[in-house]
Tab-separated table of C-alpha atoms in Angstrom:
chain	number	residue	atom	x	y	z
A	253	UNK	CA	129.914	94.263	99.141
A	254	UNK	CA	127.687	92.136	97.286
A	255	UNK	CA	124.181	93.474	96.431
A	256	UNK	CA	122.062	94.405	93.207
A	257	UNK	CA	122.169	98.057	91.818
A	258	UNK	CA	119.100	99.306	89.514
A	259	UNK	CA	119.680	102.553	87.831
A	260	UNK	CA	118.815	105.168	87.233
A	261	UNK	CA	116.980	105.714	90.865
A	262	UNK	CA	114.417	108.020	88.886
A	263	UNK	CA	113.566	108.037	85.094
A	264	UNK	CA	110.834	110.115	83.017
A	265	UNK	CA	109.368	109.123	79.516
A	266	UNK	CA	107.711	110.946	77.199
A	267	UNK	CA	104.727	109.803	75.548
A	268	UNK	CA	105.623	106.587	72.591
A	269	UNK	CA	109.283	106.514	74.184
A	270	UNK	CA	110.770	103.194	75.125
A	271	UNK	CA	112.594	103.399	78.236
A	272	UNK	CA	114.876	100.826	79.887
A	273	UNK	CA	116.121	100.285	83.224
A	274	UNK	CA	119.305	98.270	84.437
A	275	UNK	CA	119.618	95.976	87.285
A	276	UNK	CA	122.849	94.355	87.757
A	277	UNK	CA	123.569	91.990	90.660
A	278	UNK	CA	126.853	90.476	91.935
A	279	UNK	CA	125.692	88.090	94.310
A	280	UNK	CA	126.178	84.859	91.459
A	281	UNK	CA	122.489	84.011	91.740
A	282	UNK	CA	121.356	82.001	88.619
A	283	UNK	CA	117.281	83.860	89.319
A	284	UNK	CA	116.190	87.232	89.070
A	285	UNK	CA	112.578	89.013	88.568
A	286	UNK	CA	111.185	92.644	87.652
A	287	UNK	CA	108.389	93.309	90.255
A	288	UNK	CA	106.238	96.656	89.666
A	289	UNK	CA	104.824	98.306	92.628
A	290	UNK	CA	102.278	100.656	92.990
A	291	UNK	CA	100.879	102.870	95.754
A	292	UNK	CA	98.941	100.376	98.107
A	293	UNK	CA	99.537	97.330	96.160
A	294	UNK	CA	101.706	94.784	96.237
A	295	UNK	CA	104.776	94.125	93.971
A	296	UNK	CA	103.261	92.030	91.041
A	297	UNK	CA	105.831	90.264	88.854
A	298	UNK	CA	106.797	91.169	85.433
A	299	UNK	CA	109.300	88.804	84.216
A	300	UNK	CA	111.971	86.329	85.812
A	301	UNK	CA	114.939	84.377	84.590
A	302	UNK	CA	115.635	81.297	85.835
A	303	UNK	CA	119.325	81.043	83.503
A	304	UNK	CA	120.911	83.034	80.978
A	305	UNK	CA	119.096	83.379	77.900
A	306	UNK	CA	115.679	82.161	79.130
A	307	UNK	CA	113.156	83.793	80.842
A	308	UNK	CA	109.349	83.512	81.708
A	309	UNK	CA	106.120	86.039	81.714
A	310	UNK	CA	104.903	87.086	84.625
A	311	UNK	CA	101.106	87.977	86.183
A	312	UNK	CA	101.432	91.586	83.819
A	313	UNK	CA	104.442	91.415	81.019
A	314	UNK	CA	101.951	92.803	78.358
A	315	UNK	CA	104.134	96.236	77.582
A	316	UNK	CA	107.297	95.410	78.634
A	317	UNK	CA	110.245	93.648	77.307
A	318	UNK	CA	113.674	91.794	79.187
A	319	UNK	CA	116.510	89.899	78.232
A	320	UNK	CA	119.219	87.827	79.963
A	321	UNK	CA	122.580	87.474	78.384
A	322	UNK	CA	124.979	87.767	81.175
A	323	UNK	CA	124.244	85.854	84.505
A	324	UNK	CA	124.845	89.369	86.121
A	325	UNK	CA	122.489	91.400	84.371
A	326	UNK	CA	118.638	91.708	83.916
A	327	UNK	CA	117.916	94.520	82.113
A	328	UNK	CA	113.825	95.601	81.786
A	329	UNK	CA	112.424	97.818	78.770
A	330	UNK	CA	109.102	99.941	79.235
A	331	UNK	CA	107.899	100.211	75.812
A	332	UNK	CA	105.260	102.412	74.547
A	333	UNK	CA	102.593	99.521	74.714
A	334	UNK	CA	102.770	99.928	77.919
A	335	UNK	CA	100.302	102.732	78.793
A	336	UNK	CA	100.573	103.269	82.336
A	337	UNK	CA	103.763	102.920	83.487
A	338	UNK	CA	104.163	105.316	86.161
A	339	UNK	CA	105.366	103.004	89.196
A	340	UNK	CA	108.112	101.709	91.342
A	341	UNK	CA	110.288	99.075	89.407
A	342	UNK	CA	112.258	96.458	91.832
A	343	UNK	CA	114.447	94.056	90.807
A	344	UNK	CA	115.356	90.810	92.678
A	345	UNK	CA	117.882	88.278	92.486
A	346	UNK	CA	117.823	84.851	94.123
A	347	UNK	CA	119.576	81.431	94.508
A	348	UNK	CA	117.789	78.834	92.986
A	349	UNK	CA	116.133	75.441	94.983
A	350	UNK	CA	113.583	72.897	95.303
A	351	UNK	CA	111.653	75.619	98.317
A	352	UNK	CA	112.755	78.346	97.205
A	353	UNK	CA	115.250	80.999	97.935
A	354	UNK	CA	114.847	84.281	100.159
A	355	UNK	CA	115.022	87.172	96.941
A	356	UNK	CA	117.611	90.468	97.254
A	357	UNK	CA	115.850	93.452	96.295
A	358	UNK	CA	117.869	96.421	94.711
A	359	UNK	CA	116.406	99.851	95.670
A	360	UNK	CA	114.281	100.485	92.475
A	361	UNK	CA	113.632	102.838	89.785
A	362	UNK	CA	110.757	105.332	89.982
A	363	UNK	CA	109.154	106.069	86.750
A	364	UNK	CA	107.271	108.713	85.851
A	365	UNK	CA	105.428	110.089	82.620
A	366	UNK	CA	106.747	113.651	81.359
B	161	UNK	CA	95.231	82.882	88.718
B	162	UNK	CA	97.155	82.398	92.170
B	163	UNK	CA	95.434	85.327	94.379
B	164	UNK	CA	97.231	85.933	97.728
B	165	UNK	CA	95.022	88.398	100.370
B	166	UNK	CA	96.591	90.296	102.662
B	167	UNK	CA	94.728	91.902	106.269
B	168	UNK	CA	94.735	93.932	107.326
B	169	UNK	CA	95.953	97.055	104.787
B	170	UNK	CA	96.579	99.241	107.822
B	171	UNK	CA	96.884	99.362	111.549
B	172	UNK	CA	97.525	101.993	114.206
B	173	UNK	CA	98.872	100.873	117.388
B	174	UNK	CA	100.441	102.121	120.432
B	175	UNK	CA	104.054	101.397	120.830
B	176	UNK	CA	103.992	98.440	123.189
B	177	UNK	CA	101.103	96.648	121.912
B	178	UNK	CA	101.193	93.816	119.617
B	179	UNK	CA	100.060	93.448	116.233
B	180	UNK	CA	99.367	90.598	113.563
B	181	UNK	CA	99.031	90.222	110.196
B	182	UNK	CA	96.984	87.327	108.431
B	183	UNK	CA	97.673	86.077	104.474
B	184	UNK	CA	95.415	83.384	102.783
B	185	UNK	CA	96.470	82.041	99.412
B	186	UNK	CA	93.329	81.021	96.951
B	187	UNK	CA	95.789	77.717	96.425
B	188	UNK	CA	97.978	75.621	97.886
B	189	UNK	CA	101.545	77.232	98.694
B	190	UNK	CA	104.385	75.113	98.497
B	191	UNK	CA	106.296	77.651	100.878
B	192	UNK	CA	105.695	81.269	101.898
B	193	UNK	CA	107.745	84.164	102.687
B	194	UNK	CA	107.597	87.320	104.677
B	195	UNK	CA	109.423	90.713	103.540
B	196	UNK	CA	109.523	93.969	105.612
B	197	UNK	CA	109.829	97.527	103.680
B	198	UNK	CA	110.541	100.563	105.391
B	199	UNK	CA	108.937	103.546	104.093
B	200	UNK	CA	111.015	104.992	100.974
B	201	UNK	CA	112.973	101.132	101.002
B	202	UNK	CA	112.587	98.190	99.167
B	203	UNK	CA	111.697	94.946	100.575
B	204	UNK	CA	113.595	92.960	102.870
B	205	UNK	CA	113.316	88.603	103.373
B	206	UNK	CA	112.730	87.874	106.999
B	207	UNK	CA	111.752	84.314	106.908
B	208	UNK	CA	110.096	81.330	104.782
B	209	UNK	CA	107.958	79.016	106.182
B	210	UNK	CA	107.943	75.301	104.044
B	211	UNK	CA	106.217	72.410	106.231
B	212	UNK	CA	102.485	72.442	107.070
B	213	UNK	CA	102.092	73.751	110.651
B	214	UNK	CA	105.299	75.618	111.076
B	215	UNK	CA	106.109	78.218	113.453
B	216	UNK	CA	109.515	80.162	113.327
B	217	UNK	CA	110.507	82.577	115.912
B	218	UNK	CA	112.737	85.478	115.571
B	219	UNK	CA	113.008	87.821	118.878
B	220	UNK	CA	109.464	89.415	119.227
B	221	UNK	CA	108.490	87.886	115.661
B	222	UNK	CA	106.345	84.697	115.470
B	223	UNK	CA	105.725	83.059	111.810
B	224	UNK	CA	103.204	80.569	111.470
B	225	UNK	CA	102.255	78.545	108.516
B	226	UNK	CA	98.340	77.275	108.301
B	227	UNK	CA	98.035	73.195	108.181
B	228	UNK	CA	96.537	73.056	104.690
B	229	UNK	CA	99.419	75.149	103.608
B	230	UNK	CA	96.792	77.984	102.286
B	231	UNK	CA	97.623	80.756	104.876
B	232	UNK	CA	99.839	82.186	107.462
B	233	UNK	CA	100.546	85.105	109.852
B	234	UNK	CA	103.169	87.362	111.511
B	235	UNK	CA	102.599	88.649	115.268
B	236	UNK	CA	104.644	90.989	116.562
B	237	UNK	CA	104.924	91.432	120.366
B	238	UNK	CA	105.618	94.787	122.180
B	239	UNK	CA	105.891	96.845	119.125
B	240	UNK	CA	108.714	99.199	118.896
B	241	UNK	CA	108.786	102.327	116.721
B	242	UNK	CA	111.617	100.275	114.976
B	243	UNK	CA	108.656	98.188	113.382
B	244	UNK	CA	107.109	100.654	111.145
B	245	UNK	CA	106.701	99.257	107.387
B	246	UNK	CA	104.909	97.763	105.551
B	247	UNK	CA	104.997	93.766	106.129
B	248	UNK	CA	104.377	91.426	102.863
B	249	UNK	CA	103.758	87.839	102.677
B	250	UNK	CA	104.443	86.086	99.324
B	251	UNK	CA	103.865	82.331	98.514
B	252	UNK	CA	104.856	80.608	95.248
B	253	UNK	CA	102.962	77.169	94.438
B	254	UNK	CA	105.150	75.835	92.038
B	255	UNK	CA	109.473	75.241	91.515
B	256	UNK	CA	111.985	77.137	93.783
B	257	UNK	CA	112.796	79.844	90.907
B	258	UNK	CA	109.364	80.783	90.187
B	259	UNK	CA	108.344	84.230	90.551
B	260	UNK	CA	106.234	85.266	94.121
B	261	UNK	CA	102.948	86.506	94.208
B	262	UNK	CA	102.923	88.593	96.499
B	263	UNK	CA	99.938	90.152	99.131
B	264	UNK	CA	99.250	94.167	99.163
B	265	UNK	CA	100.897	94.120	102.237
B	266	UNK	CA	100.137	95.357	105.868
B	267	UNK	CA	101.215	98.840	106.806
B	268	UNK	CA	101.893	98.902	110.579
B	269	UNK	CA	101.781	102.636	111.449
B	270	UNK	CA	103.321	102.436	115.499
B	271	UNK	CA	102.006	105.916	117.937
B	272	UNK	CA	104.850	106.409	120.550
């Protein structure tokens, strides 16, 4: 079955730790995105990747850090700049096209502060 | 920045009656889409709207998409307890692999 896995489901960090959390997808979509979602907001995006080794800011990358050297993989680290990072971390893959392209969600990461 | 508002944040209804929920974009949307996510889920596409005045159907869903391409809505007839989430709109104004900005979404709480 084709579909994106994030892991670990849930992840703690301790104070100054960078943390990093894996989303791998196997659907051969050229985009995917990091959205962060918190109780009663929307997901806001973090980062997306249009092609391997590129990749664009989103509306609140200040904190975090991504890079995309294999199609399949989008892996997103929460570094220590980033002060409140307690949240719900989806990932999303898509085709690419002029309209745009309906995006596959994995099931997320929930991060928490030790 | 693009701003996309979402209404309402919650609503109670009976199972049986219908509900709607209403998205306006601060700027001009070159196409909009509509995610459902079930409580403890993640979010799942149901439909994108493109031309100026569209309306997409899907069973007891109805998708519209405002003239000036700066909002939209999602009625639901007859609820069922089935339609309990949360219901998202998300427009992106520029190329087809931009990021979405998404609304806070509308949580649709259904009383049997």
């Amino acid at each position: 079955d084709g579909g994106i896995t994030q892991s670990p489901k849930y992840l703690f960090r301790k104070e100054g730790q960078n943390v990093t959390l894996s989303c791998e997808q196997n659907l051969n979509h050229d985009a995917m995105y990091w959205y962060r979602q918190d109780p009663g907001q929307g997901l806001r995006l973090i980062y997306y990747s249009q092609i391997v080794n590129d990749f664009q800011k989103g509306d609140i990358a200040e904190g975090y850090s991504v890079s995309r050297e294999k199609k399949e993989s989008f892996p997103l680290t929460v570094t220590s700049a980033q002060k409140n990072p307690t949240a719900f971390y989806l990932c999303a893959s898509s085709k690419t096209g002029a309209y745009g392209q309906p995006q596959h969600f994995g099931d997320g990461t929930r991060l928490s502060i030790l | 920045g693009q701003q996309v508002m979402q209404i309402p944040q919650y609503q109670h209804v009976q199972e049986g009656e219908d509900f709607t929920t209403y998205c306006n974009s601060s700027t001009t949307l070159s196409n909009i889409q509509w995610y459902k996510q079930r409580p403890g889920g993640h979010p799942v596409f149901l439909i994108q709207l493109v031309k100026s005045g569209e309306v997409k159907k899907q069973k007891r869903l109805t998708f519209q998409f405002g003239e000036a391409k700066k909002n939209s809505s999602l009625h639901i007839t007859a609820t069922q307890t089935t339609d309990v989430g949360t219901y998202f709109c998300a427009g992106r104004s520029g190329g087809g692999a931009d990021g979405l900005t998404f609304g806070k979404g509308t949580h649709l709480i259904i009383q049997p």
